[in-house]
Coordinates of C-alpha atoms in Angstrom, one line a residue:
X1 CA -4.3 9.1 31.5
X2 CA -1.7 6.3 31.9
X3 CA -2.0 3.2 29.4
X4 CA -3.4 0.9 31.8
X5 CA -6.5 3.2 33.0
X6 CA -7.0 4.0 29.2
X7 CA -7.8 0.5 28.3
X8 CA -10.0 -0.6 31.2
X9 CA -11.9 2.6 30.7
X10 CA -12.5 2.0 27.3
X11 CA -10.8 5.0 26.0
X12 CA -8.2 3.1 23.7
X13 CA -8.5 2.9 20.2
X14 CA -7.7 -0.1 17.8
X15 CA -6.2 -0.5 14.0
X16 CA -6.0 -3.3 12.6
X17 CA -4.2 -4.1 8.7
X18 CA -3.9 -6.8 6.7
X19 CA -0.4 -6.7 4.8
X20 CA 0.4 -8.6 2.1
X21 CA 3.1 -11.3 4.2
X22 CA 1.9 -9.5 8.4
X23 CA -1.6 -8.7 9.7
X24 CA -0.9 -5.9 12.2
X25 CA -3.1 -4.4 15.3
X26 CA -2.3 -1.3 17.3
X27 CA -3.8 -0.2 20.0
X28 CA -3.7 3.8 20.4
X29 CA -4.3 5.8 23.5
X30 CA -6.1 9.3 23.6
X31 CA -3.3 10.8 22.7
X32 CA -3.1 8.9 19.4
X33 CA 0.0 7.3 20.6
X34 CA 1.0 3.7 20.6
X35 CA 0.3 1.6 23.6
X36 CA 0.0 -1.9 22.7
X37 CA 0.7 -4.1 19.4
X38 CA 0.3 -7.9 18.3
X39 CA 0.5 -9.4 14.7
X40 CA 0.2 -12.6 12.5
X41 CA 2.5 -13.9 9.5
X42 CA 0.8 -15.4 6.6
X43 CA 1.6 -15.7 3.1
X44 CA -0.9 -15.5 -0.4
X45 CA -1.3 -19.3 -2.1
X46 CA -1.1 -19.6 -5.9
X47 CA -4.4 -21.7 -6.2
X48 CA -5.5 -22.5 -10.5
X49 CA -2.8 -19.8 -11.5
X50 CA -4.3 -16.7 -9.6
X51 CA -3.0 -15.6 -6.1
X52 CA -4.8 -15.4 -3.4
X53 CA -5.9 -15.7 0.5
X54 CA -8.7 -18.4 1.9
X55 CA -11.6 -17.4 3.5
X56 CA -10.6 -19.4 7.0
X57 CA -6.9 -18.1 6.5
X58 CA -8.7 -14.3 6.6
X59 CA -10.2 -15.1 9.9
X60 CA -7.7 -17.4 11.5
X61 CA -5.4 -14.5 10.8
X62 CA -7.5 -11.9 12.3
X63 CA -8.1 -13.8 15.5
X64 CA -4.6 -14.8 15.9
X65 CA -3.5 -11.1 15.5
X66 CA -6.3 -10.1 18.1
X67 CA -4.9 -13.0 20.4
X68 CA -1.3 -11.5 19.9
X69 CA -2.5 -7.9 20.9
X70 CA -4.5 -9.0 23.6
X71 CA -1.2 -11.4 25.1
X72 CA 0.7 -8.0 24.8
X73 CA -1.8 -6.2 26.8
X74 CA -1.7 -8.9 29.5
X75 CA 2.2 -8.8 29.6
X76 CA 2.5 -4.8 29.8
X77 CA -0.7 -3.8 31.8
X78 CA -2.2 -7.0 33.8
X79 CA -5.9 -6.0 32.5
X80 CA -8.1 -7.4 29.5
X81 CA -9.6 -5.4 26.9
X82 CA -13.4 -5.3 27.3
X83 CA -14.5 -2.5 25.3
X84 CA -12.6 0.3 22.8
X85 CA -13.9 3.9 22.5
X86 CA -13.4 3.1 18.2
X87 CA -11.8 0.5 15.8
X88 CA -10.3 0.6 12.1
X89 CA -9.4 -1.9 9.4
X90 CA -7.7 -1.7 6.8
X91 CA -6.1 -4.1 4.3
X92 CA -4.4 -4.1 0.9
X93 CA -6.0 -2.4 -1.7
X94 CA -8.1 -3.7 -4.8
X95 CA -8.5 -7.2 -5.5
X96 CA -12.1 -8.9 -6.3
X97 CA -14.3 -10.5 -3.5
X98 CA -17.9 -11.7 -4.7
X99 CA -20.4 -12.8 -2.8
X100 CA -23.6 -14.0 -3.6
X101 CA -27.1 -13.0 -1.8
X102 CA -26.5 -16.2 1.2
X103 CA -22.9 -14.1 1.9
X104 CA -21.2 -17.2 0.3
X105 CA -17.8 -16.2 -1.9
X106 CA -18.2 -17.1 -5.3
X107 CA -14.5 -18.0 -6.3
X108 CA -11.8 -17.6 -3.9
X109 CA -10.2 -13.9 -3.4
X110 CA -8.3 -12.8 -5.8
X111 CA -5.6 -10.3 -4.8
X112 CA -4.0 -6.9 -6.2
X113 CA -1.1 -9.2 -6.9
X114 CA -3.0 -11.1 -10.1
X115 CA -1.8 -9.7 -13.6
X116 CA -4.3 -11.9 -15.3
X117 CA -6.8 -8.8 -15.7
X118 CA -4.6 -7.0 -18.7
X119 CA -7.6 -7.5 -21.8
X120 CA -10.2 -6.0 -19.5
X121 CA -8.1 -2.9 -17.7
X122 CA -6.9 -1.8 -21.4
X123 CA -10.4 -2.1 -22.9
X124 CA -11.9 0.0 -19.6
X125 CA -9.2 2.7 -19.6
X126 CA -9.9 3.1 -23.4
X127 CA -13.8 3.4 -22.7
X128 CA -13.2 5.2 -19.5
X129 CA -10.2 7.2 -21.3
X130 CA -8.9 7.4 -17.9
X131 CA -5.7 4.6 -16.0
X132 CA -7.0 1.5 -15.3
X133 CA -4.8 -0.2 -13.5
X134 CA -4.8 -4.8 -13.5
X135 CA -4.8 -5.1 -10.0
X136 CA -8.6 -2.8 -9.5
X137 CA -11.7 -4.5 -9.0
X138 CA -13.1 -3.1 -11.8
X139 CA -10.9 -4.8 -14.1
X140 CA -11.3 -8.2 -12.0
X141 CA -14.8 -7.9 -12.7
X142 CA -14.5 -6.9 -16.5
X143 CA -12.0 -9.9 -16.9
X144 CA -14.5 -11.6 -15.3
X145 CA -17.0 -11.4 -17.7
X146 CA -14.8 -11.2 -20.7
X147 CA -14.1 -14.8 -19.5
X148 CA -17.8 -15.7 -19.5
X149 CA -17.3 -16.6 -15.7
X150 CA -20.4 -18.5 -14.3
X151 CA -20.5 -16.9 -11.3
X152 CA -20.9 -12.9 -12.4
X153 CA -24.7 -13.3 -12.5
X154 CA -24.7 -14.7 -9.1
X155 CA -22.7 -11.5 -7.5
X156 CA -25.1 -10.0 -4.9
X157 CA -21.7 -8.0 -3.5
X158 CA -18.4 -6.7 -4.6
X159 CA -15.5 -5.3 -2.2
X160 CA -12.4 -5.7 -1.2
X161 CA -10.6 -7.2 1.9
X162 CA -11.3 -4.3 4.1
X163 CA -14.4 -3.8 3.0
X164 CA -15.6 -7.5 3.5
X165 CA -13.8 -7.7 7.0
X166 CA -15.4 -4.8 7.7
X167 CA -19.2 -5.8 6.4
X168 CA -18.5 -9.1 8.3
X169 CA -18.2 -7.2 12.1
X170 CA -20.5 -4.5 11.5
X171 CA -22.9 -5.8 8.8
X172 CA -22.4 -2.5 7.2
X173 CA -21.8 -2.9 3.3
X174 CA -19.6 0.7 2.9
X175 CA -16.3 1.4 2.3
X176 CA -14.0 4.3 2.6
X177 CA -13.4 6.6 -0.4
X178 CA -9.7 5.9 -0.6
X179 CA -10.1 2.5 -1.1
X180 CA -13.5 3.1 -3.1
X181 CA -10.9 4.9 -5.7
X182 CA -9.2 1.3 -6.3
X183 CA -12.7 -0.3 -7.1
X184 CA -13.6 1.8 -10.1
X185 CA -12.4 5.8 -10.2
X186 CA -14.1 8.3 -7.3
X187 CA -15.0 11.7 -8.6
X188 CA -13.3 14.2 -6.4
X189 CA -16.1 16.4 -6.6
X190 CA -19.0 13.9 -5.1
X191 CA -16.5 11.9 -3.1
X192 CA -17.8 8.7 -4.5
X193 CA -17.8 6.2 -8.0
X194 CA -17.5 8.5 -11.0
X195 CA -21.2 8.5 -12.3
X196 CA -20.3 8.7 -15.9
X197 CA -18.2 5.5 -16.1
X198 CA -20.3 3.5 -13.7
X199 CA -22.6 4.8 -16.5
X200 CA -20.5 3.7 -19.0
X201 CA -19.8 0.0 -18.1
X202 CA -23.4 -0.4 -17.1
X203 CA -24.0 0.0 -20.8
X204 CA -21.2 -2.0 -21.8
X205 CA -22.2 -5.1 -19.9
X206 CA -25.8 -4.7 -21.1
X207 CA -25.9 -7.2 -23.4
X208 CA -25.2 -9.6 -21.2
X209 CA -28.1 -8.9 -19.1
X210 CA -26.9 -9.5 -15.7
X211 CA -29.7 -9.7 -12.8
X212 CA -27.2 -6.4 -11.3
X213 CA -26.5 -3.0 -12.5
X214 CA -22.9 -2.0 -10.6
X215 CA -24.1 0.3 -7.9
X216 CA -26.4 -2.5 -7.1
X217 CA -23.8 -4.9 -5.6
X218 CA -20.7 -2.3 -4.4
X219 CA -19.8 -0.8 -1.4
X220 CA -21.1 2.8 -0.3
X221 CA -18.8 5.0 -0.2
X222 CA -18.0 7.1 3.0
X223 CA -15.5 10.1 3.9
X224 CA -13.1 9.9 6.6
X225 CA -14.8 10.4 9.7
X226 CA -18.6 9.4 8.9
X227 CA -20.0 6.6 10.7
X228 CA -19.6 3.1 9.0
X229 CA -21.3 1.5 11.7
X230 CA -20.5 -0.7 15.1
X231 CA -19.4 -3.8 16.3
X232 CA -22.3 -6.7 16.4
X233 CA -22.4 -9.5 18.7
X234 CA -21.3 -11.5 16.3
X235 CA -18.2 -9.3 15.1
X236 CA -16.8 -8.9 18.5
X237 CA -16.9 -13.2 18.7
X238 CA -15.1 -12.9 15.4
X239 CA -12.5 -10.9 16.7
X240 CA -12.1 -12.0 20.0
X241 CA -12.3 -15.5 20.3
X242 CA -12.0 -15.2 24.5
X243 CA -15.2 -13.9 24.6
X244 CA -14.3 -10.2 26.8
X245 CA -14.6 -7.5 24.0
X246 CA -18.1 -6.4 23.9
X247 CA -20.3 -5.1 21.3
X248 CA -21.1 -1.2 20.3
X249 CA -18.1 -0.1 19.7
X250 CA -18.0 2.6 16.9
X251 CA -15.8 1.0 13.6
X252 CA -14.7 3.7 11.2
X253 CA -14.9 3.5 7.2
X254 CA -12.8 1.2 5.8
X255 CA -9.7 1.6 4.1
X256 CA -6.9 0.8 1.9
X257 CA -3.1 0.1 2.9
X258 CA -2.5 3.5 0.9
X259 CA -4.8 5.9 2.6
X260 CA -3.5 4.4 5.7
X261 CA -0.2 5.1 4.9
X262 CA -1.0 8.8 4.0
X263 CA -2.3 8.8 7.4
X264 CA 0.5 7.9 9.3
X265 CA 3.2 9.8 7.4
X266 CA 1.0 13.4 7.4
X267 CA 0.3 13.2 4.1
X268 CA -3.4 13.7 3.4
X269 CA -2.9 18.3 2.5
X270 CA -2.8 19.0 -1.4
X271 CA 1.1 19.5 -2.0
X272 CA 2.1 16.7 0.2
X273 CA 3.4 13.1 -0.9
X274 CA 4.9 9.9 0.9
X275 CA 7.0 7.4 -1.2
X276 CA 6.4 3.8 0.8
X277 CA 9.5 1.4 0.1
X278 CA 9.8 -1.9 1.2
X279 CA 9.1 -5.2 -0.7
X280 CA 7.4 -3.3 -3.2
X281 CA 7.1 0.5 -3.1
X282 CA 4.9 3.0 -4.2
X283 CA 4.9 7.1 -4.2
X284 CA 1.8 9.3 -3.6
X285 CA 1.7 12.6 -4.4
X286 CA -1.7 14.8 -3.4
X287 CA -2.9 16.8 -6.2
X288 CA -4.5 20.5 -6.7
X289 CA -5.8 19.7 -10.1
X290 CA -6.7 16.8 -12.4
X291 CA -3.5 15.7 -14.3
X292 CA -3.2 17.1 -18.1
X293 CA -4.2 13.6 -19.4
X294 CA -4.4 9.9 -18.6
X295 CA -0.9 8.4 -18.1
X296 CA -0.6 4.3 -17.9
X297 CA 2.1 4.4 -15.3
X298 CA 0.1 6.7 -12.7
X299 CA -2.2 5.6 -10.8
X300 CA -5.6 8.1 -9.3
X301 CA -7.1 7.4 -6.0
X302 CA -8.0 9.5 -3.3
X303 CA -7.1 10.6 0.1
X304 CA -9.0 8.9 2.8
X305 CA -11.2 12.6 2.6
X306 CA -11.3 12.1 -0.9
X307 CA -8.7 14.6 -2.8
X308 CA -7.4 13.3 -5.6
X309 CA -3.6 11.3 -5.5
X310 CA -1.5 10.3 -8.3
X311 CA 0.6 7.0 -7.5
X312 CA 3.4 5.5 -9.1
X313 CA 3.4 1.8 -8.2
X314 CA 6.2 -0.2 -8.7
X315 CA 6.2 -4.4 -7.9
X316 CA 10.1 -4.2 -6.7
X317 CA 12.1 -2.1 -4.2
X318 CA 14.4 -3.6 -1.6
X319 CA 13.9 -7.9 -2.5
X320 CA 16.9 -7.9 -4.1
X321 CA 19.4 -5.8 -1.7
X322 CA 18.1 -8.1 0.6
X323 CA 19.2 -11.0 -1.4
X324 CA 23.0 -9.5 -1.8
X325 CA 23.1 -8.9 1.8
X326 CA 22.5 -12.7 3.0
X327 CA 25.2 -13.1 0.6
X328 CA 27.5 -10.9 2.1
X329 CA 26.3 -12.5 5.5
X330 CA 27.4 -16.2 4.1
X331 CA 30.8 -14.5 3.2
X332 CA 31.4 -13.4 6.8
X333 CA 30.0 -16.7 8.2
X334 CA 32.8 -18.4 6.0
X335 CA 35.2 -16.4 7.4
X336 CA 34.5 -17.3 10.7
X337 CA 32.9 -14.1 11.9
X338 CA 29.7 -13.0 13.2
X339 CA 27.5 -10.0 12.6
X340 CA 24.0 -9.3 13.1
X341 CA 21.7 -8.2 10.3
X342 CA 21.0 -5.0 11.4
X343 CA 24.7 -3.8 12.1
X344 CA 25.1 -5.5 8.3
X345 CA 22.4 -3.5 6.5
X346 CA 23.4 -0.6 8.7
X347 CA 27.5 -1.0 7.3
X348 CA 26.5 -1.6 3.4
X349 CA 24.0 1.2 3.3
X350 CA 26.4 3.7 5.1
X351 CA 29.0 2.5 2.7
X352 CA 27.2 3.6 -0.1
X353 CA 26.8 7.0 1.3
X354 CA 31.2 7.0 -0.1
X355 CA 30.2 5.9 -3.5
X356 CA 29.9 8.7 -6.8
X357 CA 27.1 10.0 -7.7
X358 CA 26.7 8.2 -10.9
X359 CA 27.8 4.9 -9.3
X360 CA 30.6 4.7 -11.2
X361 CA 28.5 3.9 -14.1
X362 CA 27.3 0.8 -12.5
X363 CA 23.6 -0.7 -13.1
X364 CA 21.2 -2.8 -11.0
X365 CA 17.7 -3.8 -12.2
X366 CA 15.8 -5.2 -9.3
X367 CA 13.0 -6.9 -10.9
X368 CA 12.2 -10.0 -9.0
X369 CA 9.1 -10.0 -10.7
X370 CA 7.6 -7.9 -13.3
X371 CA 7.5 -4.1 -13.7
X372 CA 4.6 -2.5 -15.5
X373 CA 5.8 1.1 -15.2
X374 CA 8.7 0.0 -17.5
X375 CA 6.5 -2.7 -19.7
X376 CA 8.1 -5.5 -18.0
X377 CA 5.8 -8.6 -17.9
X378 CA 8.4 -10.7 -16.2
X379 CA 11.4 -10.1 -13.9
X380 CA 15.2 -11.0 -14.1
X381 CA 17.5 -9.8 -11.1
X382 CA 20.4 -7.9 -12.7
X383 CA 24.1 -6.7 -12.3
X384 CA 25.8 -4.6 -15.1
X385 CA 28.9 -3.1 -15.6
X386 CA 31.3 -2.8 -17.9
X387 CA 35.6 -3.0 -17.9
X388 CA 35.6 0.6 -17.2
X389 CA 33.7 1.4 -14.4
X390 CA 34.3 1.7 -11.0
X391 CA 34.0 -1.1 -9.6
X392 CA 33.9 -1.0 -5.8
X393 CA 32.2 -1.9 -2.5
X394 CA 30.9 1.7 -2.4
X395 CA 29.1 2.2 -6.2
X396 CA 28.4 -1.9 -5.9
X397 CA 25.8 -0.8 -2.8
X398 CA 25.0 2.9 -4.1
X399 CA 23.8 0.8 -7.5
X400 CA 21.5 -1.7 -5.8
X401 CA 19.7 1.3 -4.0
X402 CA 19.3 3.3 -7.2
X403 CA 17.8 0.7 -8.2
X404 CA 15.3 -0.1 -5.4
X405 CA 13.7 3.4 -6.5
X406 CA 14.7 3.6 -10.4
X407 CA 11.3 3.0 -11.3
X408 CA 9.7 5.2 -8.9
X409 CA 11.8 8.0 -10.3
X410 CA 10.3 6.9 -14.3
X411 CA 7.1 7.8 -12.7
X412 CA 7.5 10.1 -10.6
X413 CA 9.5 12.3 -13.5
X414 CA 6.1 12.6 -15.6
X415 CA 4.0 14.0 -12.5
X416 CA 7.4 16.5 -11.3
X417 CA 9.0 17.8 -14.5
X418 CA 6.3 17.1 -17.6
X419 CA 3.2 17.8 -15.3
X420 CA 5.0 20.3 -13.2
X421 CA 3.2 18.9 -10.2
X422 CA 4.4 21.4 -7.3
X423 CA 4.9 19.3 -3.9
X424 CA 5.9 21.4 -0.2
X425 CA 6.6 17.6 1.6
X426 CA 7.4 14.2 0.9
X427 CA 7.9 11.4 3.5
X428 CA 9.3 8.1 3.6
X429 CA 8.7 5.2 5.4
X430 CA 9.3 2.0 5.3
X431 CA 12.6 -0.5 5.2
X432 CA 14.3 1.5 2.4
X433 CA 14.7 4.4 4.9
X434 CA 15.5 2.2 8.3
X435 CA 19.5 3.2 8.4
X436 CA 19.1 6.8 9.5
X437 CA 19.9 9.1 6.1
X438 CA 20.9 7.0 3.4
X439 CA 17.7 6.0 1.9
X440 CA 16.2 9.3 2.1
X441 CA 19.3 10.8 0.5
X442 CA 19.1 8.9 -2.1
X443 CA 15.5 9.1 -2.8
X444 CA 16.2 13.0 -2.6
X445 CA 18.6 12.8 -5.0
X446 CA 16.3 10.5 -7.1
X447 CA 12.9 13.1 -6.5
X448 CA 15.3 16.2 -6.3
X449 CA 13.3 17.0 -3.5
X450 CA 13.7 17.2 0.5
X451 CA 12.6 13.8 1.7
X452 CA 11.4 13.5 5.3
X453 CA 11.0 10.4 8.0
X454 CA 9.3 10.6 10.9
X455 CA 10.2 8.2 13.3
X456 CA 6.5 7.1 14.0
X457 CA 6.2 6.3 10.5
X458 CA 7.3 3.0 11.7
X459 CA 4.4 2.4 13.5
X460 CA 2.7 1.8 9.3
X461 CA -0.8 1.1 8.0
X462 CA -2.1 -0.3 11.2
X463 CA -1.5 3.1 12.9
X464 CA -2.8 5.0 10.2
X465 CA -6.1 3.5 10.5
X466 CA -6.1 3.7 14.2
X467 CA -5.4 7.7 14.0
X468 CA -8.8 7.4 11.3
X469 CA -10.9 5.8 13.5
X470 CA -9.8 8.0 16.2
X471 CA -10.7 10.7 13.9
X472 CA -14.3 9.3 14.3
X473 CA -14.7 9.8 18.2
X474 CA -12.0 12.3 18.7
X475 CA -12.8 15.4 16.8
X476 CA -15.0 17.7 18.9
X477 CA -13.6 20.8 16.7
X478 CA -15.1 18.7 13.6
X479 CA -11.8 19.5 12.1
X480 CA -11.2 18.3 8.7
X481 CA -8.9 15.7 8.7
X482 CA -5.5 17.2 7.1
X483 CA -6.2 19.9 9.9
X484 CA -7.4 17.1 12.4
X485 CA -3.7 15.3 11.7
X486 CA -1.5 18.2 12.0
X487 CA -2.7 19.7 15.3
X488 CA -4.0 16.8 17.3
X489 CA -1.3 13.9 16.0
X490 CA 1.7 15.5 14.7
X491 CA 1.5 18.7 16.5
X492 CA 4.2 20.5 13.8
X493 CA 6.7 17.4 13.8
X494 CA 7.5 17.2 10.1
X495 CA 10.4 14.6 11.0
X496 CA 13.8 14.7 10.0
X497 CA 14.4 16.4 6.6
X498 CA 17.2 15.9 4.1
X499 CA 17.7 17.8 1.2
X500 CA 19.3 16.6 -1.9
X501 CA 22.7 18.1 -3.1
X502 CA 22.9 19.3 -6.8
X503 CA 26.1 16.6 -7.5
X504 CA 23.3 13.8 -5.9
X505 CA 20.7 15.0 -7.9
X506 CA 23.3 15.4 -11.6
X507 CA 24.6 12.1 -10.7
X508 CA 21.2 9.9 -10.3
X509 CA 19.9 12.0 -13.8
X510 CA 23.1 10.4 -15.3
X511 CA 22.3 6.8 -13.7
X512 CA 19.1 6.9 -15.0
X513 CA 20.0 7.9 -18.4
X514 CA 22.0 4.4 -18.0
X515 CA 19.4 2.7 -16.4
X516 CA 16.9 3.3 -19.6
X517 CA 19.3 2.2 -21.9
X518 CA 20.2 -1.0 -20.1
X519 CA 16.3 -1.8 -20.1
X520 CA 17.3 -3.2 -23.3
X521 CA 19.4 -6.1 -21.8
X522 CA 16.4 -7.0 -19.1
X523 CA 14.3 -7.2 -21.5
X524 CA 16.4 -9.6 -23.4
X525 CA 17.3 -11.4 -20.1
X526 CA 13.3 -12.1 -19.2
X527 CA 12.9 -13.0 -23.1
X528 CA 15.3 -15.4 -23.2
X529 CA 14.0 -17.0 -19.8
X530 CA 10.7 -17.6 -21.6

């Protein structure tokens, strides 16, 4: 069936994410492939100290992204979207949203971006004995309360972005279990909250005798493929302000930015991992087995079917080779010549494919911002070397992408060599890896391990939830959904694998030795910025 007599016959399928800087909508044909796309920019506001994104700025967003996709649709096929055979949203994990019983929002949204949380998420992790991280709802509500908030007693409902956006078109108050696992921790075996440490906090927040016990005001939690619900009257209006996309339509379970990314790289099988690097980066690596013990720099969620994940999330990845390429840009402009950015990112990365393994012994710390992984509170963009080293064009680029991924190789070396975590496949996506084999070569070398990139990995989160709401209406096998992925979307494409060399993988071991001890001097850097 050809694009255009997919959409008018309502066979097309829509995803819909909302990033942290671009809210993104696909539209997917039968086939699970790509047929239309719009988006909208926004950026979080720092409003009394705590970031976050307003209520009208949700919706204006959502609408305007809608518009954009529909516009596209226009331009490509000459036809208007009036129905979808399923939709999906998704949006960035964790975060607080509290509503009270008239659906009003108690404070305004507070994002996975807020560090403010740090009392409550040590206190529950001890109590839970489990990782906690700042950025979960459950440690915005515990902050919450350890703040003596007026609002707690008030909270009728709890969720996240998804969740809410998703509650808001359907009226259905569930969530999917991936992004469940970021609101308090999922037990594996029931696929929903862990019933001993909703147990737990109940009776720690007795005292305080709320009007609520904590299953009273979250989410339900649903596996991949259950029905979450349709599309009211008075969704569709949300969505589409024009008035042509009617009611029904079936709207999967919500879901995080990380089970959508699992999605769209294949990565949803026990053994299988995707490391995500762009602005920020994260790894996910799906487990067999519970890890050994708790570990403050790994992060448990689930799969969007509910097995469990380890992640190692880091605040910093690419920010600051961004930074050093506009200043190689200005360079050239001064010189009088022009170059695009994409032939310049493609040159300095391919440039560092020359440099040693070790650098050269130089050292880049990329911390725009904090870095909990490596108990940074703060960040401090830095450059080291010393007389000796080998100083060059080469090592100066091979340095800075190092250290994109130096702290996802500090986390990532508990769950590989002290866990002894066993992993067939790990994919990459994301700006890191957009010059074809440097990125993944040097996150091989970092992971000593065989790094793939598919090129729809591209496509992202919005894809990924498009491919689990097709999941919904497009699995007349009732396949589960790793099965589901690797037969009916990537049909045995495993991308483009690289694997790492032995003098790669020696000389990033010997970087990182360096990299540890130079922690010293950011530390000392952000300290003396205080």
């Amino acid at each position: 069936m050809d694009p255009k007599t997919t959409i008018t016959s309502g066979k097309a399928i829509l995803g819909i994410e909302f990033g942290s800087t671009r809210i993104k909508a696909v539209l997917i044909d039968q086939e699970n492939k790509p047929i239309a796309q719009g988006s909208h920019t926004w950026e979080n506001q720092l409003v009394d100290g705590l970031w976050t994104y307003s209520i009208p700025a949700i919706w204006f967003g959502l609408q305007d992204c809608y518009a954009d996709l529909r516009k596209n649709v226009l331009e490509k096929y000459e036809v208007e979207i009036e129905t979808l055979a399923a939709i999906g949203i998704s949006a960035m994990m964790h975060g607080y949203m509290a509503f009270n019983k008239e659906q009003r929002i108690l404070v305004p949204f507070r994002t996975w971006r807020n560090t403010n949380t740090g009392k409550a998420a040590a206190e529950l992790s001890k109590l839970f004995n489990y990782n906690i991280p700042l950025r979960w709802s459950i440690s915005h509500l515990y902050q919450c309360i350890l703040d003596n908030e007026e609002h707690v007693k008030d909270i009728d409902f709890l969720t996240t972005l998804a969740g809410y956006v998703h509650w808001q078109i359907t009226g259905e108050k569930v969530i999917g279990v991936g992004d469940a696992s970021g609101i308090i921790p999922v037990d594996p075996a029931t696929k929903t909250y862990d019933a001993t440490m909703v147990d737990k906090f109940d009776k720690l927040v007795a005292p305080k005798k709320y009007p609520w016990k904590l299953l009273d005001i979250l989410p339900k939690s649903l596996n991949a493929g259950e029905n979450a619900g349709f599309l009211t009257p008075d969704g569709a209006t949300k969505l589409d302000i024009s008035g042509h996309l009617k009611a029904g339509i079936p709207v999967c379970p919500p879901e995080g930015d990380a089970g959508t990314g699992m999605a769209a790289t294949n990565s949803v099988k026990q053994r299988t991992g995707n490391v995500s690097a762009g602005t920020s980066s994260f790894s996910m690596i799906v487990l067999e087995k519970e890890l050994s013990k708790p570990y403050e720099t790994i992060d448990m969620v689930t799969t969007p079917d509910g097995s469990l994940v380890a992640m190692v999330h880091c605040n910093n990845c690419t920010s600051d080779i961004n930074a050093w390429v506009k200043i190689f840009k200005e360079f050239m402009e001064l010189t009088g010549q022009e170059v695009s950015m994409p032939k310049l990112y493609a040159d300095l990365f391919n440039v560092a494919m020359k440099g040693d393994p070790d650098c050269g012994g130089l050292i880049s710390y990329n911390y725009v911002s904090g870095e909990p992984v490596t108990g940074l509170d703060d960040g401090r963009p830095l450059f080291i070397r010393s007389a000796n080293d080998k100083f060059n064009l080469a090592n100066f680029m091979r340095t800075h992408l190092y250290g994109a991924i130096g702290v996802l190789k500090v986390g990532n070396d508990i769950l590989l060599k002290e866990e002894k975590i066993k992993v067939d496949r790990i994919t990459g996506h994301g700006g890191y890896f957009t010059t074809p084999g440097v990125g993944q070569r040097m996150l091989a070398a970092a992971l000593n391990s065989p790094i793939s990139v598919m090129e729809t990995a591209g496509e992202g989160g919005a894809w990924g939830i498009a491919l689990l709401a097709s999941y919904v209406v497009n699995n007349p096998d009732k396949r589960n959904l790793a099965d589901w992925l690797d037969k009916m979307v990537f049909a045995g494409n495993a991308g483009k694998e690289v694997i790492p060399t032995p003098e790669d993988v020696a000389g990033f071991d010997k970087y990182l030795e360096n990299y540890k001890r130079g922690l010293t001097i950011e530390k000392a850097a952000v300290k003396a910025k205080k």
